[in-house]
Each structure stands twice: as structure tokens, then as C-alpha cells.
Coordinates of C-alpha atoms in Angstrom, one line a residue:
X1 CA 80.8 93.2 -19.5
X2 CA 81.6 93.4 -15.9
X3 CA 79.0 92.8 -13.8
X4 CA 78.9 95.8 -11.7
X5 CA 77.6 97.6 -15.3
X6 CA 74.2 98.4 -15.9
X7 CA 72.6 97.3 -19.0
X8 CA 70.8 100.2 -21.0
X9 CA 68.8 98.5 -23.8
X10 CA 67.8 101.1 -26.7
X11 CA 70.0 104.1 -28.1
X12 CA 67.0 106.6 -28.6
X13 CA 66.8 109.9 -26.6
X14 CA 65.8 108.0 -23.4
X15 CA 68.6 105.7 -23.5
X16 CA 70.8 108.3 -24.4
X17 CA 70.2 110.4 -21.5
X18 CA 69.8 107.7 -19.0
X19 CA 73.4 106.4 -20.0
X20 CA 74.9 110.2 -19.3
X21 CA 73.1 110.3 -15.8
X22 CA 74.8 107.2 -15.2
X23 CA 78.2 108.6 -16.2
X24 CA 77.7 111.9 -14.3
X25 CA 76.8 109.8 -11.2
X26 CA 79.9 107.5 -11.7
X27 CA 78.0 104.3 -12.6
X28 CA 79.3 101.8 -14.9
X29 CA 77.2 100.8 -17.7
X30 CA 76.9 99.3 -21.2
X31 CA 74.4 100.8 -23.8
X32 CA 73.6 98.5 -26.4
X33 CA 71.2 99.3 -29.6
X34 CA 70.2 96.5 -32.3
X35 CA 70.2 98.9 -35.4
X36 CA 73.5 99.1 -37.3
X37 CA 73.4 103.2 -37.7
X38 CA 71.2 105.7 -36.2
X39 CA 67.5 106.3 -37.4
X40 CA 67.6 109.0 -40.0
X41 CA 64.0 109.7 -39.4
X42 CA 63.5 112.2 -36.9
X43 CA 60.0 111.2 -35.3
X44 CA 60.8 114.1 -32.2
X45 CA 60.7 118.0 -32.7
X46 CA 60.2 119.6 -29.6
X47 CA 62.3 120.1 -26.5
X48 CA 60.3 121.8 -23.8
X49 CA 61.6 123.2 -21.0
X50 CA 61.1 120.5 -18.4
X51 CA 64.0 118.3 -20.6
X52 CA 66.0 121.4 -21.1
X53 CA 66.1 121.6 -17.3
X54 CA 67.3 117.6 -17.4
X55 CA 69.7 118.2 -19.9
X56 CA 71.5 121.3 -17.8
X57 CA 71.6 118.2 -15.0
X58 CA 73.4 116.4 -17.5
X59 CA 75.3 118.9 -18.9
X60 CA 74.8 119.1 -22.3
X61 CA 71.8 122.1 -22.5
X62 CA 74.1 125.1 -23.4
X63 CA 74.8 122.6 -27.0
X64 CA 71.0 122.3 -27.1
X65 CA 70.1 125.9 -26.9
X66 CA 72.4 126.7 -29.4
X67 CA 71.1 124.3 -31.7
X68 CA 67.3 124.5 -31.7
X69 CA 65.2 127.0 -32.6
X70 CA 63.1 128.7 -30.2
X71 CA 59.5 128.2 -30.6
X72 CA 57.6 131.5 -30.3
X73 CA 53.6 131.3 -31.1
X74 CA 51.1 129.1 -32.1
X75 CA 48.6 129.9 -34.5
X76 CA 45.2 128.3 -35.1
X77 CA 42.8 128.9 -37.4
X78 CA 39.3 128.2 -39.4
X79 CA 39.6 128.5 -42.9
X80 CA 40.4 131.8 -43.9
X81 CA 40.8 133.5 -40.9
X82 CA 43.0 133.0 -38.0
X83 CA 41.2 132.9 -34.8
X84 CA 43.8 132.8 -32.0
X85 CA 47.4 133.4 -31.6
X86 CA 49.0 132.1 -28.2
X87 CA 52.8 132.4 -26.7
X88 CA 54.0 128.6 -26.7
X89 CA 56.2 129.6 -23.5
X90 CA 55.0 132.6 -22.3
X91 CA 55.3 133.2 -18.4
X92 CA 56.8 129.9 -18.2
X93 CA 58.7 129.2 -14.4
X94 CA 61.9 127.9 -15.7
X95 CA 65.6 128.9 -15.9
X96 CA 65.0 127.8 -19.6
X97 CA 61.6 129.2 -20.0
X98 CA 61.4 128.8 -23.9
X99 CA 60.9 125.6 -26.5
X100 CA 63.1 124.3 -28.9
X101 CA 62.2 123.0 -32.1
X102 CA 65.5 120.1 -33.0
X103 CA 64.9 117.3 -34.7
X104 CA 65.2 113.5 -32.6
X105 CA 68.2 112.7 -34.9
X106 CA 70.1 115.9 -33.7
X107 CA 69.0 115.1 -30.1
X108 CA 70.8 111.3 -30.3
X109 CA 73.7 113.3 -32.0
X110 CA 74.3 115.8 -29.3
X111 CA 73.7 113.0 -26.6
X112 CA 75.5 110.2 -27.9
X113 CA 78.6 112.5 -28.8
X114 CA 79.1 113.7 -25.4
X115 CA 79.0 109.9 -24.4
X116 CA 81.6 109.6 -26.9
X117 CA 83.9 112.2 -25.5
X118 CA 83.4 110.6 -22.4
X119 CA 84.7 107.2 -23.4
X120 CA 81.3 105.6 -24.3
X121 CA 80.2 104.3 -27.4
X122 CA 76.7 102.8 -28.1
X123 CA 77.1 99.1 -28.6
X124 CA 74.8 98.6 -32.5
X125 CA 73.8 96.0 -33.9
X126 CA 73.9 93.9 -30.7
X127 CA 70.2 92.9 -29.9
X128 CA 68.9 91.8 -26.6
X129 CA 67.3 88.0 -26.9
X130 CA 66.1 87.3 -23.6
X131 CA 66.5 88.1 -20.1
X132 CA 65.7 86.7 -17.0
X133 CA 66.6 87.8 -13.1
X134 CA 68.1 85.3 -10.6
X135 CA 68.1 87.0 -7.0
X136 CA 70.0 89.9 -7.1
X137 CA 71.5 89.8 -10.9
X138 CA 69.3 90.0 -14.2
X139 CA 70.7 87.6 -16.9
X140 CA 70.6 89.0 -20.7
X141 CA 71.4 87.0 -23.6
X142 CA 72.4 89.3 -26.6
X143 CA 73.5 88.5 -29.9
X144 CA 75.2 90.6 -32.0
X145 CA 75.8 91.6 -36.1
X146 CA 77.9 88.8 -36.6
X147 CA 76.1 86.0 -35.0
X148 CA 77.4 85.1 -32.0
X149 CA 75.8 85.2 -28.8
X150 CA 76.6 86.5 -25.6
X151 CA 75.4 86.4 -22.0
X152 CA 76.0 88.9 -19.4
X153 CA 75.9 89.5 -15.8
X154 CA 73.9 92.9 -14.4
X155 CA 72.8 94.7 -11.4
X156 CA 70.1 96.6 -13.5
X157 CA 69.0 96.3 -16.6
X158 CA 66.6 99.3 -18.5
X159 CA 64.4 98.3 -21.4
X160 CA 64.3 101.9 -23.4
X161 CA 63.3 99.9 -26.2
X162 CA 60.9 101.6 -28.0
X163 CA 56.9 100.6 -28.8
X164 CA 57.7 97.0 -29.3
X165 CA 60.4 96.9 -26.4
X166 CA 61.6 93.2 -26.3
X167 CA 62.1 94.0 -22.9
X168 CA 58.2 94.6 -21.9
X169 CA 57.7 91.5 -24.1
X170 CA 59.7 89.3 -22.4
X171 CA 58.4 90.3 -19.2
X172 CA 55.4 89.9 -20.1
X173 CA 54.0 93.1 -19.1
X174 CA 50.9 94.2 -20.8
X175 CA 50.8 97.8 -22.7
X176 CA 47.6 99.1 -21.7
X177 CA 45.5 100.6 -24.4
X178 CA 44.0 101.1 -28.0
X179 CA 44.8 102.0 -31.4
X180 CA 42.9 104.6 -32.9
X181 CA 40.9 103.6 -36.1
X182 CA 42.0 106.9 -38.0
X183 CA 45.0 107.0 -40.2
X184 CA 47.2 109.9 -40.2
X185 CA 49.5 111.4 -42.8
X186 CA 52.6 113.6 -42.4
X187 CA 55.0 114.7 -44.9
X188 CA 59.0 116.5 -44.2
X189 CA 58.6 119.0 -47.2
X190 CA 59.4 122.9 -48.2
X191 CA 56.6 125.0 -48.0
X192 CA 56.0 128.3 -49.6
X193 CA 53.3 130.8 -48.8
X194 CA 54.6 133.0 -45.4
X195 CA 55.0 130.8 -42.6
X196 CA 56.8 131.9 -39.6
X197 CA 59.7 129.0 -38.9
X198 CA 59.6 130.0 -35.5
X199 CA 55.7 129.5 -35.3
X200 CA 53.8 126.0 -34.9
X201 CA 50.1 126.1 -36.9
X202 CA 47.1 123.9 -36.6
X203 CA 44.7 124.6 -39.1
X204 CA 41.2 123.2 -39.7
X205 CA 37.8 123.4 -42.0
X206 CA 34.5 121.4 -43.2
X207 CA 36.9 119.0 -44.5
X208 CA 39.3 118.4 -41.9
X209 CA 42.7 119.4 -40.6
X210 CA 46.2 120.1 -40.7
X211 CA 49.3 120.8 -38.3
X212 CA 52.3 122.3 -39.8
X213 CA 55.6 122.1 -37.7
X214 CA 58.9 124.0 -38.4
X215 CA 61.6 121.3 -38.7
X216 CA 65.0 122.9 -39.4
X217 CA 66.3 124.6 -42.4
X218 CA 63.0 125.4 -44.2
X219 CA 61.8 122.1 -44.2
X220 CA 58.3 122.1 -42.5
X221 CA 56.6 118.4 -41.2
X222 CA 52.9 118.6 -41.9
X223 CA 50.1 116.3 -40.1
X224 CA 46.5 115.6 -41.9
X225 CA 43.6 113.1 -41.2
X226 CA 43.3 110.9 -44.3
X227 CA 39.9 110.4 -46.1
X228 CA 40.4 106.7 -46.8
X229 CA 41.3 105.3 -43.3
X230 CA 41.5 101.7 -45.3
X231 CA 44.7 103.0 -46.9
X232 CA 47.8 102.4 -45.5
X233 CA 50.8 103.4 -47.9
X234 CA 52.6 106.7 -47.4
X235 CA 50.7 109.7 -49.1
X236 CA 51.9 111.0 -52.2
X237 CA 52.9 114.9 -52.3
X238 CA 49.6 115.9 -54.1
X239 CA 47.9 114.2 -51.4
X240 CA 49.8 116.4 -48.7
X241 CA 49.2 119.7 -51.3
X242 CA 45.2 118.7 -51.9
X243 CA 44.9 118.3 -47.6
X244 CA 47.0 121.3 -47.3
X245 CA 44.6 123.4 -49.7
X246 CA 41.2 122.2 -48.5
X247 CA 42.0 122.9 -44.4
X248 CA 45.5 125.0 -43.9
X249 CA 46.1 128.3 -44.1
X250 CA 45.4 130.4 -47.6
X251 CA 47.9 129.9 -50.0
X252 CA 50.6 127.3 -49.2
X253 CA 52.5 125.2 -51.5
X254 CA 54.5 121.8 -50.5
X255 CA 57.3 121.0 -52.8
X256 CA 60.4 118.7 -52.6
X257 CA 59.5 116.4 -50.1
X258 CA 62.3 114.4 -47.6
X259 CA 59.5 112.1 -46.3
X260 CA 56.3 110.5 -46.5
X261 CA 54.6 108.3 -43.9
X262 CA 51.0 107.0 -42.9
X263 CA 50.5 105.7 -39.4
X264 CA 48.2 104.8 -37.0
X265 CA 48.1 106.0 -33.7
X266 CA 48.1 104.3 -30.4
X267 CA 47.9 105.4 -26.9
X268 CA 49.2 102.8 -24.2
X269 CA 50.7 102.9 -21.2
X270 CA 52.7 99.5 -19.9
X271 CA 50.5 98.0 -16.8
X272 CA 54.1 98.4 -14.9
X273 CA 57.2 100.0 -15.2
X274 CA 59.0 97.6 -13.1
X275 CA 60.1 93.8 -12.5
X276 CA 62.8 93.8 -10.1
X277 CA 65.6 94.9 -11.1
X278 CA 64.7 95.5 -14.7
X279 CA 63.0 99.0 -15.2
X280 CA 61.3 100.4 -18.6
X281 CA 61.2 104.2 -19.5
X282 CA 60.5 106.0 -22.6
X283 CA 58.3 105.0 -25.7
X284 CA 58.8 101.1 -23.8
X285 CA 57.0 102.2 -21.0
X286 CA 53.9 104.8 -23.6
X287 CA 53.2 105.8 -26.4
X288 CA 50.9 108.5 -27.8
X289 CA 49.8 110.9 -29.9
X290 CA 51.9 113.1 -31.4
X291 CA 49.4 115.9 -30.6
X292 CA 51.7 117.9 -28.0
X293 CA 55.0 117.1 -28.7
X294 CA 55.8 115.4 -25.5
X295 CA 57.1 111.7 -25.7
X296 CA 60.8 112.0 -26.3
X297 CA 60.4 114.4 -23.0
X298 CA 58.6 112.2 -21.1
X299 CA 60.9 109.4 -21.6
X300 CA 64.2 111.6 -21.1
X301 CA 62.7 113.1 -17.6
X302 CA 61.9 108.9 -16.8
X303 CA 66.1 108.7 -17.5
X304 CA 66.9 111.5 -15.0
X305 CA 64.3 110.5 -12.1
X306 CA 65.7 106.2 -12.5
X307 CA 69.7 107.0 -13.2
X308 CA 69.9 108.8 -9.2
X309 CA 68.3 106.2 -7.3
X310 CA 70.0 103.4 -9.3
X311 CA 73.3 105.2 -8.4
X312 CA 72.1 105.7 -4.8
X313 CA 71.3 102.1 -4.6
X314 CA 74.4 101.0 -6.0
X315 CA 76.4 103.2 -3.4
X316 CA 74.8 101.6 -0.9
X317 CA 72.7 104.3 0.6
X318 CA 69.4 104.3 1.2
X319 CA 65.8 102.0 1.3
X320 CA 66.7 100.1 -1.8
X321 CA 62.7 99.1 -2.6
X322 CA 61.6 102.8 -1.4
X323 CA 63.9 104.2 -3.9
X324 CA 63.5 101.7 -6.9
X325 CA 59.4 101.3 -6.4
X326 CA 59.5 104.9 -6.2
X327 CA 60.2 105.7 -10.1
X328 CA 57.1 104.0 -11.0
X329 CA 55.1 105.6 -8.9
X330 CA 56.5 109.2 -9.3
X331 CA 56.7 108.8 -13.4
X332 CA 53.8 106.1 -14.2
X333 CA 50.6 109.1 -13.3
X334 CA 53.2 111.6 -15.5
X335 CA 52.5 109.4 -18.7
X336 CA 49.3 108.5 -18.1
X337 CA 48.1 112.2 -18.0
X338 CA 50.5 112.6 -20.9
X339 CA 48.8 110.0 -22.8
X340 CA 45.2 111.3 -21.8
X341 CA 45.7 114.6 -23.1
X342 CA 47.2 114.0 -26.2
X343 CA 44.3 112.0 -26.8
X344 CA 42.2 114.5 -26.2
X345 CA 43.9 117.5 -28.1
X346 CA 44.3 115.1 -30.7
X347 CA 40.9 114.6 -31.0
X348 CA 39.9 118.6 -30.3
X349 CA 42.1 119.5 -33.0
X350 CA 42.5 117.1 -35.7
X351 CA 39.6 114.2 -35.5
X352 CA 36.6 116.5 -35.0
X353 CA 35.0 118.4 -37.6
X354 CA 31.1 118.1 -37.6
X355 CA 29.8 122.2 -37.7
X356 CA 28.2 122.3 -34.2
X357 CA 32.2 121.1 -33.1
X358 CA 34.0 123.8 -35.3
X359 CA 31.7 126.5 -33.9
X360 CA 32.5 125.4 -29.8
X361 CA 36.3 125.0 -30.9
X362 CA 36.5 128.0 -32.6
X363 CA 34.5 130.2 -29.4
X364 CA 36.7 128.5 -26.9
X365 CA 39.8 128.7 -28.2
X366 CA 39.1 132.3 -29.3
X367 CA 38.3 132.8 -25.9
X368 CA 40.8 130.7 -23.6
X369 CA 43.6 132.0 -25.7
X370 CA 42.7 135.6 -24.3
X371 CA 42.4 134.2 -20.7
X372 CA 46.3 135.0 -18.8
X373 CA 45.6 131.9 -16.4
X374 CA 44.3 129.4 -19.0
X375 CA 47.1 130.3 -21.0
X376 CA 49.6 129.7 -18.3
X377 CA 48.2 126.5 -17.7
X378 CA 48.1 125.3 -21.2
X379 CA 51.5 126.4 -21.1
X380 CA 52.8 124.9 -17.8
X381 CA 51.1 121.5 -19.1
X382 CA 52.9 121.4 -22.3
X383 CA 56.5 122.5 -21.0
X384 CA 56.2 120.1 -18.7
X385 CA 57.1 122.5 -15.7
X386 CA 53.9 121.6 -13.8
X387 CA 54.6 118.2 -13.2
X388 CA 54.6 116.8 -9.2
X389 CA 55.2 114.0 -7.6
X390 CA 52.5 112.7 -5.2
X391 CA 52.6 109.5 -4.3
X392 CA 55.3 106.6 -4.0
X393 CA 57.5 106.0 -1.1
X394 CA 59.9 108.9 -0.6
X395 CA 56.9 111.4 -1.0
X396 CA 55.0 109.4 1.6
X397 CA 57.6 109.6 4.2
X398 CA 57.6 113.3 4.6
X399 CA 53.7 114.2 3.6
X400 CA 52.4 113.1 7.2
X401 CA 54.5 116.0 8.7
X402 CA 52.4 118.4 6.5
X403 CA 55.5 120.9 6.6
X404 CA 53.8 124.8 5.3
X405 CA 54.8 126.2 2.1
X406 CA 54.6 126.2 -1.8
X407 CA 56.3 124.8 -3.8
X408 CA 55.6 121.5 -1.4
X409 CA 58.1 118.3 -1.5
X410 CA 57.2 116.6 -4.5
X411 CA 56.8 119.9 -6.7
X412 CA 60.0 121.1 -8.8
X413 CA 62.4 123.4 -7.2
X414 CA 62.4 127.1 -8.5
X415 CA 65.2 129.1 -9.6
X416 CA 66.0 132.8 -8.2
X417 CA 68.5 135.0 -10.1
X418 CA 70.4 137.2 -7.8
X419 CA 73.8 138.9 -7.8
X420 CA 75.6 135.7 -7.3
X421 CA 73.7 134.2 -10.5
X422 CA 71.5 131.5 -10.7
X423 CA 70.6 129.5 -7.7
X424 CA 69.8 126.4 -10.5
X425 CA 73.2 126.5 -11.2
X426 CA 74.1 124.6 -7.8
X427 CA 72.0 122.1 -7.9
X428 CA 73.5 119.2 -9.1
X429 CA 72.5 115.4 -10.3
X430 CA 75.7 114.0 -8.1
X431 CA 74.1 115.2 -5.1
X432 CA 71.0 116.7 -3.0
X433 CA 71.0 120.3 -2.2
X434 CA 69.7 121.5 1.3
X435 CA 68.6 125.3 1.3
X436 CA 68.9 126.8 3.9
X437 CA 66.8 130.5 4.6
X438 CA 66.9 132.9 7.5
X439 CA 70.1 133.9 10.0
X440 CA 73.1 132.3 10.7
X441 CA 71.9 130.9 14.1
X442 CA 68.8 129.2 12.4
X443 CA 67.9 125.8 11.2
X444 CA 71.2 124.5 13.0
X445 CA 69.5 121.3 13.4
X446 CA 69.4 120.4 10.3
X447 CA 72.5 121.4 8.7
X448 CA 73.9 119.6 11.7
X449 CA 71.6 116.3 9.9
X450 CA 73.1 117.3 6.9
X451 CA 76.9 118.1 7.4
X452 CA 76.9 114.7 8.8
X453 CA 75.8 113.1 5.8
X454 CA 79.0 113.8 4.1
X455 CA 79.0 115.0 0.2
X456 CA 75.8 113.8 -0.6
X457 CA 74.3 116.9 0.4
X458 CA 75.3 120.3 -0.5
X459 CA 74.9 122.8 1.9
X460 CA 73.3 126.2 0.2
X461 CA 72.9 129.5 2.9
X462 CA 70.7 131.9 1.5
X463 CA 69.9 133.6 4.4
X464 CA 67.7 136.5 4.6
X465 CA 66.3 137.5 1.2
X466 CA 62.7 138.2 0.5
X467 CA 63.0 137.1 -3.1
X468 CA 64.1 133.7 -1.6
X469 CA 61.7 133.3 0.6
X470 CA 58.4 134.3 -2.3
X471 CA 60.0 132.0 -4.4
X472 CA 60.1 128.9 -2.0
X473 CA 57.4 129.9 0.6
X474 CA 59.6 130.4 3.3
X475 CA 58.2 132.6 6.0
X476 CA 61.6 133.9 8.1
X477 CA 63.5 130.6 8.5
X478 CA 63.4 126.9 7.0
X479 CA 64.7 125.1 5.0
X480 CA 64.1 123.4 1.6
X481 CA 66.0 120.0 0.0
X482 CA 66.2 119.4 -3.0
X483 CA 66.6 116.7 -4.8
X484 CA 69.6 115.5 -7.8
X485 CA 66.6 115.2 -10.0
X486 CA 65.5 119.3 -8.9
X487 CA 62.3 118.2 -7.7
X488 CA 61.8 119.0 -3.6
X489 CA 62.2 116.4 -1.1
X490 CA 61.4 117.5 2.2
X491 CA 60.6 121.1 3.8
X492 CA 60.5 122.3 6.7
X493 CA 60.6 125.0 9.9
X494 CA 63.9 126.0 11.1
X495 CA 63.4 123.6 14.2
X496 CA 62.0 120.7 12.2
X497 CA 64.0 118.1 11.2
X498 CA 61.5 115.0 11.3
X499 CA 61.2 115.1 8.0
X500 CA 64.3 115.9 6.7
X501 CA 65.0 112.7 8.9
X502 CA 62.6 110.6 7.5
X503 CA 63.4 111.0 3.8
X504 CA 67.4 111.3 4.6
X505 CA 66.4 107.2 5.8
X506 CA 65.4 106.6 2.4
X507 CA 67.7 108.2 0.4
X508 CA 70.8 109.5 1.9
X509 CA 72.0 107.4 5.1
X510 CA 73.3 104.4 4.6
X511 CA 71.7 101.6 3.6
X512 CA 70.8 98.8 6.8

């Protein structure tokens, strides 16, 4: 392993993705995974629309689309009766404003065969043992199937580890947190009785609750609170039928079951994300509950934000620490409202069953699923197309100019369909992208800044278009960059360029 390669530790979705960012961006790397083969158990189902928009950065969402299926509703219910029916993706402000239901071990697939045709293959069965930094180098001792051990040389090195990442270990980082005293049961099973495969349910009664999730090919994955928290082994399929009859929907019958599982469930985040030049993302960095469906996205948006500013680091552009301190800070808050709220419709929909509880769950649901703006919040929260960034070092640099306009920097950049197609389409991981709105004679400051800082900036005239300018807040002329991630960097009038100077320091010039 040459030393210029970055180590990715863990072949999961996170690692996966990270490892294409780095070859999209032209950045060497080794991904290494200690298990001989793939998982075959898919723990993952959902792709919502903030990862589709990651993987279109990476090139791979048009294999995704085709594969999934597209979520439509949700359905919840009390007993006999169904008592809301919501849109999972319904008004959602996306170029890919829909979810897809694909199992994890189709998501590694897709991922780790475009690696493939690249000319990368995961590393298995080679296990990281310890690792240490010295200056500006990180020092990994691996050993692989056969025994031998091996040390290597690298300028980064990413822990996307899983829950009991040796990386966060070795570091010694703690991962913040509990375990809850419940213990669930899911089963991967056929079920007959009328469900809609492109429909999630969540079901509940006196006696407790079920979630029923379309896997793929009529095989449904179905989540229940067990009675006996003491017992640990995986249920049997009467179990899953007798939870299934008592709380889910009239008239369902599991048969054929692929898998059976009990687990517990813990929500922690790790205390850093950080040490150096070794980084964690994905389940190494938090873990949660399932409730939501939005780990394996949180940890493949971590891989897009860390793989640009490692590249721009390793180019030599830029604030080195403003960029690398900057990935905790932008995805650390992400996963700890992720984690929050899981734990909390977790326990709204699946813990909680006392009468006084069913009767509030039942009126508010009922009544925030009528409500267009709750709805669109619940659904901006679990797509993940809400998300901003609001703190670390590139956002601070151009906050104190206070530039006017929504979407703000930090916020994710919109798309706008017009006759030349989608503006998403330009953006690009390889580079920023500087918007430019109103006539030709405007904002010449700035593209001035900007043409001189070679290709790392792509130069996009809009000009004067009044769909542009309601989508990005643009009154007349300004400009908007946006970053290879397609979040917003810096905005700004068409004679202010102090902040497009002060993040183009951090980022783009380079480095002192």
C-alpha cells in the first residue's frame, strides 16, 4: 500500500460510498473489510432521498432507482381500524423526491460493483489490529486470512467499522449512550392477508405493536415488542404469527420465514468523530433505532461530506484543520437529532401502550396526518432533505456577513427544471459550482474570484429567470456557491464578494 492511499476500514454502505467519492475525486485508497464474504443479512431497507441525491454525486443513483421500490404511504392503525394514511414523500424538495425500499445487501452490491469496474476490489478478510498516528501519517497494523501481518503507511485513515468499530476502540473514544431494556423481535417472512408492497404499516393494540416493512419479492420484515424482555433467542414463527394477530392489521398470516432475530437496541453517539487524521462515519460514529429507517443514510451522507475535504486537503488547497474539523461539526448535530428522534418515535410507536397513551397517539396522529405542514415536516425529517449545516469552520467564515436569502449557506442547494434540464445535473462532487443570477454585466466580481480559481469552480450563468431566483432567493442579481457535497457555501449580492472570499480561503485557494 503506497502511502499516499487512504485507508477505508469497513465494507458496509458507508465504506462503500466513501471509497467511490474517493475515486470520483481522484484519491488513492485501500478498502479493507475483516469478513471473508459479504453479510447476507440485510439490516437496511430504506433509501431516502437525501442518499439518493449522494448517490447521483457518485454516480450510481440511476442503478438505484431502477432497483428499489418506491415507497408510497404509510399506514397506521389501532386494532381494527386504520386511523391515518400519510404520503412517505409527498411534497418532498428533491430532484429524487421519492423513497426506495432495497435491501443493505443490494446496496453493497450496487456500490462495491461499480468499485469493481473501476479497478477496486474490497480487501476481505484483512482485519485492522491497531493503529496509531505519528505526525502527519497514521500507522495501521492489519492482519489478514492467512495470518500474516502487515503494517502500512497512510495520510488518512476512516474507521466505518460498524457498532464495535476497532477503530473508536482503539482510540479510545467513548460511544455516548444507553441500551434500551426492551427486547425486540423481527422476522423476513411471506405474508398473506392484502398488504400493499409499496406501503410501510405500523400497527398497534392493548397488547402491543407491530411494524411491517416490504422487503423485496414478497417477502415482508416485521418488528414486535417481546413480552419476556429476559429472553434473548430469536423468536420462533408462531411467536411472530401470535404478535402479528394480537396488534397488526386483521387477518394476516406469516409463513416461510428467511430470518429470525431478537436484539436489543441502543442509541449512542461517539463523544468525537475525529482524532487527527483518523475520522469515524457510519454505524462507528451511531447507532439507533431502527424506528425511521435512517442509519445506513446517515452514515453514507457522513462518506460524501469527509471524501471532498479529504481530497481538497490532499491537493493542497485550502485550511487543512477548517476543513477536516469541519466534518464533525457539520455531521456530529445530524446524528444526534437522528438518534433523538428515533428514540422517540420508537417509543411513540412501539414501546407505549398504557390506554390514556393509545387514546393521545391515536387523536394526534389522526390529526397531524391531516395537517399539509406537519406532514411536510415529518416528511422533510425522514428524507433527510431538511438537514443544515450550522456551525463548524467553513459555515463560520461566511455567517458574520449575514448575506439575504433562503436557502442560506449551510442549507442544501435546490434543483430548478428548465428547458435546458436539471440545474442538479451540473453540480458535481469534483468541484464547487458558483451560480451566478441576473445580467451579463453583474456579479463580475466574483466570477472574476472565481475564474481565477481555475477548475475547482464551475461557472453556472443563469441569468434572469424568475424561477431561479424563487428558488434560491435571489432578488435581481447574486450569486450562490455551491458546494461538491450540494449543500450552499456562501451567498451573496452581485457586488459582494467578502464572503465568497472568505470561504474560497478555506476551501479553494491554495493551501499557505
Amino acid at each position: 500500500m503506497a502511502h499516499s492511499e487512504v485507508l477505508i476500514v469497513g465494507a458496509g454502505p458507508t465504506g462503500l460510498s466513501l471509497a467511490l467519492a474517493l475515486h470520483r475525486l481522484d484519491v488513492p485508497f485501500r478498502i479493507i473489510d475483516r469478513l471473508a464474504a459479504p453479510a447476507a443479512v440485510s439490516k437496511a431497507l430504506a433509501v431516502w432521498s437525501g442518499s439518493l441525491e449522494a448517490f447521483a454525486a457518485l454516480g450510481v443513483v440511476e442503478e438505484f432507482i431502477a432497483s428499489g421500490i418506491r415507497l408510497h404511504n404509510l399506514h397506521m392503525g389501532d386494532g381494527a381500524r386504520e386511523i391515518a394514511c400519510m404520503p412517505i414523500a409527498e411534497g418532498v424538495d428533491s430532484p429524487f423526491p421519492f423513497t426506495l425500499i432495497l435491501p443493505q445487501s443490494r446496496t453493497e452490491e450496487i456500490l462495491a460493483r461499480h468499485l469493481a469496474a473501476a479497478g477496486h476490489a474490497v480487501a476481505r478478510g484483512v482485519e485492522l489490529i491497531d493503529v496509531t498516528e505519528i505526525g502527519d501519517t497514521v500507522r495501521a497494523t492489519l492482519r489478514h486470512g492467512d495470518g500474516r501481518t502487515e503494517t502500512v503507511d497512510t495520510p488518512f485513515l476512516i474507521g466505518c467499522d460498524g457498532a464495535r468499530s476497532l477503530v473508536r476502540q482503539t482510540l479510545g473514544i467513548p460511544f455516548e449512550g444507553y441500551t434500551e431494556p426492551q427486547t425486540f423481535i423481527l422476522s423476513d417472512t411471506r405474508i398473506t392477508g392484502g398488504l400493499d408492497p409499496s406501503c410501510i404499516y405500523i400497527w398497534w393494540s392493548a397488547k402491543g405493536s407491530v411494524a411491517l416493512f416490504p422487503v423485496e419479492d414478497g417477502i415482508w420484515r416485521t418488528f414486535a415488542l417481546r413480552d419476556e424482555p429476559a429472553q434473548d433467542g430469536p423468536p420462533t414463527l408462531e411467536e411472530m404469527q401470535a404478535h402479528l394477530d394480537a396488534c397488526g392489521p386483521p387477518g394476516l398470516t406469516a409463513h416461510d420465514p428467511s430470518w429470525l432475530s431478537a436484539f436489543r437496541i441502543n442509541e449512542r453517539l461517539a463523544a468525537s468523530y475525529r482524532r487527527g487524521r483518523i475520522f469515524l462515519a457510519g454505524d462507528a460514529a451511531h447507532i439507533h433505532s431502527p424506528a425511521g429507517g435512517q442509519g445506513m443514510n446517515t452514515g453514507i451522507q457522513d462518506a460524501v461530506n469527509l471524501g471532498w475535504k479529504i481530497a481538497t486537503v490532499l491537493a493542497g488547497r485550502g485550511d487543512a484543520e477548517a476543513l477536516l474539523s469541519s466534518y464533525e461539526a457539520e455531521r456530529r448535530p445530524v446524528a444526534r437529532e437522528v438518534v433523538a428522534a428515533a428514540a422517540r418515535t420508537m417509543h411513540l410507536g412501539m414501546v407505549a401502550h398504557g390506554e390514556a397513551t393509545r387514546l393521545v397517539r391515536d387523536t394526534l396522529i389522526s390529526i397531524a396526518s391531516r395537517i399539509p405542514a406537519v406532514r411536510r415536516k415529518i416528511q422533510g425529517a425522514m428524507s433527510e432533505t431538511r438537514i443544515a449545516y450550522e456551525s463548524g469552520a467553513l459555515w463560520d467564515a461566511v455567517h458574520r456577513f449575514g448575506a439575504d436569502g433562503h436557502p442560506h449557506a449551510g442549507a442544501r442547494a435546490r434543483d430548478l427544471v428548465a428547458e435546458e434540464g436539471s440545474l442538479w445535473q451540473h453540480f458535481s462532487i469534483r468541484r464547487h459550482t458558483l451560480l451566478l443570477f441576473g445580467g451579463d454585466e453583474d456579479n463580475a466580481q466574483v466570477r472574476n474570484a472565481a475564474n481565477g480559481l481555475g477548475e475547482t469552480v464551475d461557472v453556472r450563468t443563469l441569468g434572469i429567470d424568475s424561477r431561479a431566483a424563487e428558488r434560491y432567493g435571489v432578488n435581481g442579481s447574486g450569486w450562490v456557491l455551491v458546494r461538491p457535497d450540494q449543500f450552499i457555501a456562501a451567498r451573496g449580492g452581485p457586488d459582494d464578494v467578502a464572503a465568497f472570499d472568505a470561504y474560497a480561503r478555506l476551501a479553494l485557494e491554495p493551501a499557505v
